[in-house]
mmCIF file of C-alpha atoms in Angstrom:
data_model
loop_
_atom_site.group_PDB
_atom_site.id
_atom_site.type_symbol
_atom_site.label_atom_id
_atom_site.label_comp_id
_atom_site.label_asym_id
_atom_site.label_seq_id
_atom_site.Cartn_x
_atom_site.Cartn_y
_atom_site.Cartn_z
ATOM 1 C CA MET P 148 61.401 -218.217 -18.243
ATOM 2 C CA THR P 149 62.907 -220.969 -16.095
ATOM 3 C CA GLY P 150 61.312 -223.360 -13.664
ATOM 4 C CA LYS P 151 57.852 -224.818 -13.599
ATOM 5 C CA GLN P 152 55.268 -222.667 -15.303
ATOM 6 C CA TYR P 153 51.775 -222.150 -13.927
ATOM 7 C CA LYS P 154 49.112 -224.031 -15.861
ATOM 8 C CA PRO P 155 45.505 -223.158 -15.104
ATOM 9 C CA GLY P 156 43.343 -226.219 -14.956
ATOM 10 C CA LEU P 157 41.112 -228.438 -12.929
ATOM 11 C CA GLU P 158 43.885 -229.587 -10.576
ATOM 12 C CA SER P 159 44.956 -226.063 -9.586
ATOM 13 C CA PHE P 160 41.317 -224.999 -9.260
ATOM 14 C CA ILE P 161 40.577 -227.868 -6.886
ATOM 15 C CA LEU P 162 43.705 -227.245 -4.815
ATOM 16 C CA LYS P 163 43.126 -223.497 -4.487
ATOM 17 C CA CYS P 164 39.351 -223.295 -4.143
ATOM 18 C CA LEU P 165 38.357 -226.509 -2.466
ATOM 19 C CA PHE P 166 41.215 -227.067 -0.049
ATOM 20 C CA HIS P 167 42.213 -223.556 1.050
ATOM 21 C CA ASN P 168 39.580 -223.762 3.822
ATOM 22 C CA LEU P 169 40.942 -227.099 4.951
ATOM 23 C CA GLN P 170 44.659 -226.317 5.127
ATOM 24 C CA PHE P 171 44.463 -224.431 8.407
ATOM 25 C CA ALA P 172 41.992 -226.914 9.933
ATOM 26 C CA PHE P 173 44.203 -229.852 8.933
ATOM 27 C CA TRP P 174 47.325 -228.448 10.617
ATOM 28 C CA TYR P 175 45.308 -227.275 13.636
ATOM 29 C CA ARG P 176 44.015 -230.810 14.228
ATOM 30 C CA LYS P 177 47.465 -232.308 13.710
ATOM 31 C CA TYR P 178 48.950 -229.860 16.238
ATOM 32 C CA GLN P 179 46.240 -230.722 18.762
ATOM 33 C CA GLU P 180 46.906 -234.461 18.324
ATOM 34 C CA ARG P 181 50.634 -234.218 18.949
ATOM 35 C CA PRO P 182 52.358 -230.822 19.137
ATOM 36 C CA ASN P 183 55.763 -230.605 17.469
ATOM 37 C CA LEU P 184 57.846 -227.943 15.730
ATOM 38 C CA LEU P 185 56.802 -228.776 12.145
ATOM 39 C CA ARG P 186 53.119 -228.684 13.025
ATOM 40 C CA LYS P 187 53.535 -225.447 14.939
ATOM 41 C CA VAL P 188 55.354 -223.828 11.993
ATOM 42 C CA MET P 189 52.700 -224.967 9.505
ATOM 43 C CA LEU P 190 49.920 -223.785 11.823
ATOM 44 C CA TYR P 191 51.649 -220.415 12.158
ATOM 45 C CA ARG P 192 52.142 -220.175 8.377
ATOM 46 C CA PHE P 193 48.468 -220.768 7.536
ATOM 47 C CA SER P 194 47.385 -218.613 10.462
ATOM 48 C CA ARG P 195 49.259 -215.662 8.956
ATOM 49 C CA LYS P 196 48.254 -216.494 5.379
ATOM 50 C CA TYR P 197 44.523 -216.394 6.153
ATOM 51 C CA GLY P 198 44.548 -213.926 9.057
ATOM 52 C CA LEU P 199 43.277 -216.544 11.481
ATOM 53 C CA GLU P 200 43.995 -216.172 15.165
ATOM 54 C CA ILE P 201 42.717 -219.428 16.580
ATOM 55 C CA SER P 202 44.439 -220.340 19.815
ATOM 56 C CA PRO P 203 45.826 -223.878 20.039
ATOM 57 C CA ASN P 204 44.463 -223.813 23.609
ATOM 58 C CA ALA P 205 40.857 -223.461 22.442
ATOM 59 C CA GLN P 206 38.771 -226.640 22.576
ATOM 60 C CA ILE P 207 37.127 -227.205 19.206
ATOM 61 C CA GLY P 208 34.683 -230.013 18.437
ATOM 62 C CA GLN P 209 34.237 -231.873 15.157
ATOM 63 C CA GLY P 210 32.680 -230.256 12.130
ATOM 64 C CA LEU P 211 34.206 -226.772 12.452
ATOM 65 C CA TYR P 212 33.438 -224.831 9.275
ATOM 66 C CA LEU P 213 35.325 -221.648 8.440
ATOM 67 C CA GLY P 214 33.235 -219.791 5.893
ATOM 68 C CA HIS P 215 35.420 -217.251 4.073
ATOM 69 C CA PRO P 216 38.247 -217.923 6.535
ATOM 70 C CA TYR P 217 39.801 -214.505 6.954
ATOM 71 C CA SER P 218 40.188 -212.368 10.084
ATOM 72 C CA ILE P 219 38.629 -214.924 12.428
ATOM 73 C CA THR P 220 39.725 -214.755 16.079
ATOM 74 C CA VAL P 221 39.122 -217.487 18.651
ATOM 75 C CA GLY P 222 40.856 -216.806 21.942
ATOM 76 C CA GLU P 223 42.430 -219.016 24.555
ATOM 77 C CA GLY P 224 40.011 -220.935 26.748
ATOM 78 C CA VAL P 225 37.109 -220.807 24.276
ATOM 79 C CA ILE P 226 35.099 -224.024 23.939
ATOM 80 C CA LEU P 227 33.366 -224.705 20.605
ATOM 81 C CA GLY P 228 30.959 -227.629 20.250
ATOM 82 C CA CYS P 229 30.377 -229.768 17.167
ATOM 83 C CA ASN P 230 29.238 -228.312 13.839
ATOM 84 C CA VAL P 231 30.059 -224.684 14.576
ATOM 85 C CA ASN P 232 30.224 -222.342 11.564
ATOM 86 C CA LEU P 233 32.468 -219.278 11.891
ATOM 87 C CA HIS P 234 32.433 -216.577 9.244
ATOM 88 C CA LYS P 235 34.706 -213.743 8.177
ATOM 89 C CA GLY P 236 35.594 -211.232 10.860
ATOM 90 C CA CYS P 237 34.002 -212.986 13.828
ATOM 91 C CA THR P 238 35.691 -212.598 17.212
ATOM 92 C CA ILE P 239 35.258 -214.983 20.129
ATOM 93 C CA GLY P 240 37.247 -214.392 23.274
ATOM 94 C CA LYS P 241 37.555 -213.551 26.912
ATOM 95 C CA THR P 242 37.137 -210.199 28.544
ATOM 96 C CA ASN P 243 38.962 -208.739 31.500
ATOM 97 C CA ARG P 244 36.051 -206.548 32.629
ATOM 98 C CA GLY P 245 32.651 -207.417 33.995
ATOM 99 C CA ASN P 246 31.871 -210.990 32.940
ATOM 100 C CA ILE P 247 35.456 -212.297 33.153
ATOM 101 C CA GLY P 248 36.101 -215.532 31.264
ATOM 102 C CA SER P 249 35.750 -217.182 27.862
ATOM 103 C CA PRO P 250 32.662 -218.255 25.908
ATOM 104 C CA CYS P 251 31.396 -221.832 25.805
ATOM 105 C CA ILE P 252 29.498 -222.526 22.585
ATOM 106 C CA GLY P 253 27.170 -225.484 22.039
ATOM 107 C CA ASN P 254 26.524 -227.685 18.993
ATOM 108 C CA ASN P 255 25.073 -226.605 15.643
ATOM 109 C CA VAL P 256 25.811 -222.909 16.037
ATOM 110 C CA PHE P 257 26.085 -220.400 13.170
ATOM 111 C CA ILE P 258 28.127 -217.268 13.909
ATOM 112 C CA GLY P 259 27.740 -214.623 11.206
ATOM 113 C CA ILE P 260 30.122 -212.119 9.658
ATOM 114 C CA ASN P 261 31.723 -209.673 12.135
ATOM 115 C CA ALA P 262 29.833 -211.092 15.124
ATOM 116 C CA THR P 263 31.540 -210.668 18.504
ATOM 117 C CA LEU P 264 31.124 -212.994 21.494
ATOM 118 C CA VAL P 265 32.946 -212.068 24.705
ATOM 119 C CA GLY P 266 32.951 -213.004 28.360
ATOM 120 C CA ASN P 267 32.060 -216.007 30.456
ATOM 121 C CA ILE P 268 28.909 -216.792 28.486
ATOM 122 C CA HIS P 269 27.166 -219.989 27.449
ATOM 123 C CA ILE P 270 25.633 -220.333 24.007
ATOM 124 C CA GLY P 271 23.139 -223.205 23.726
ATOM 125 C CA ASP P 272 22.648 -225.690 20.887
ATOM 126 C CA ASP P 273 20.953 -224.710 17.602
ATOM 127 C CA VAL P 274 21.695 -220.982 17.856
ATOM 128 C CA LEU P 275 22.049 -218.539 14.972
ATOM 129 C CA ILE P 276 24.023 -215.385 15.734
ATOM 130 C CA ALA P 277 23.330 -212.822 13.025
ATOM 131 C CA PRO P 278 26.074 -210.773 11.339
ATOM 132 C CA ASN P 279 27.380 -207.738 13.272
ATOM 133 C CA SER P 280 25.860 -208.908 16.563
ATOM 134 C CA TYR P 281 27.546 -208.274 19.910
ATOM 135 C CA VAL P 282 26.894 -211.018 22.456
ATOM 136 C CA ASN P 283 27.956 -210.788 26.102
ATOM 137 C CA VAL P 284 25.018 -212.618 27.715
ATOM 138 C CA ASP P 285 23.967 -216.271 27.922
ATOM 139 C CA ILE P 286 21.891 -217.495 24.963
ATOM 140 C CA PRO P 287 19.425 -220.386 25.425
ATOM 141 C CA SER P 288 19.170 -223.222 22.902
ATOM 142 C CA HIS P 289 16.994 -222.790 19.798
ATOM 143 C CA SER P 290 17.467 -219.040 19.489
ATOM 144 C CA VAL P 291 18.268 -216.359 16.941
ATOM 145 C CA VAL P 292 20.418 -213.481 18.191
ATOM 146 C CA ILE P 293 20.324 -210.136 16.421
ATOM 147 C CA GLY P 294 21.990 -206.769 16.971
ATOM 148 C CA ASN P 295 24.003 -204.720 19.391
ATOM 149 C CA PRO P 296 23.035 -205.151 22.178
ATOM 150 C CA ALA P 297 21.962 -208.726 21.547
ATOM 151 C CA THR P 298 18.238 -209.303 21.131
ATOM 152 C CA ILE P 299 17.232 -212.947 21.625
ATOM 153 C CA HIS P 300 14.336 -214.515 19.723
ATOM 154 C CA HIS P 301 13.190 -218.097 20.308
ATOM 155 C CA CYS P 302 13.043 -220.139 17.100
ATOM 156 C CA ASP P 303 12.711 -223.907 16.719
ATOM 157 C CA ASN P 304 15.285 -225.220 14.228
ATOM 158 C CA ALA P 305 17.049 -221.843 14.184
ATOM 159 C CA THR P 306 20.025 -223.069 12.160
ATOM 160 C CA GLY P 307 17.992 -225.297 9.831
ATOM 161 C CA SER P 308 19.639 -224.457 6.518
ATOM 162 C CA TYR P 309 22.525 -222.351 7.845
ATOM 163 C CA VAL P 310 24.938 -224.838 9.435
ATOM 164 C CA ASN P 311 27.148 -226.384 6.735
ATOM 165 C CA TYR P 312 28.893 -229.767 6.581
ATOM 166 C CA CYS P 313 27.538 -231.405 9.730
ATOM 167 C CA VAL P 314 29.400 -234.464 11.001
#
């Protein structure tokens, strides 16, 4: 066998497990700072590797956390506040029917697995959107959203132990 052989160990574990969530976010931020060909290629590469479709034209605040970062879609024109947690399979984007436009999401928001947010809607601060929920209406701050169609429940400190890695 020629070439460098794979050696399992602490270094490879740290690189694969700890930083695979950060690779896409790193190149996304670099592309937003100053777009160039290298950054666009790297962003495209990690986008395809992890199945992420996050538009470079989306406005994303600090503290974005991609939990299990696979099959996440964030469309053009979406605004995400600070400390937003997106999980596997969630879709956030605009619609061309009814409530035309893109979502605007506040700070400290948890969006669960396979949740869908569409239309010109406003999601307040401290909102937990449960897995498999469909949201196409405005959600006030300090709420828990469950189901399809979305059922809104008021809850102080709704994202208390759910939002990870706040900045």
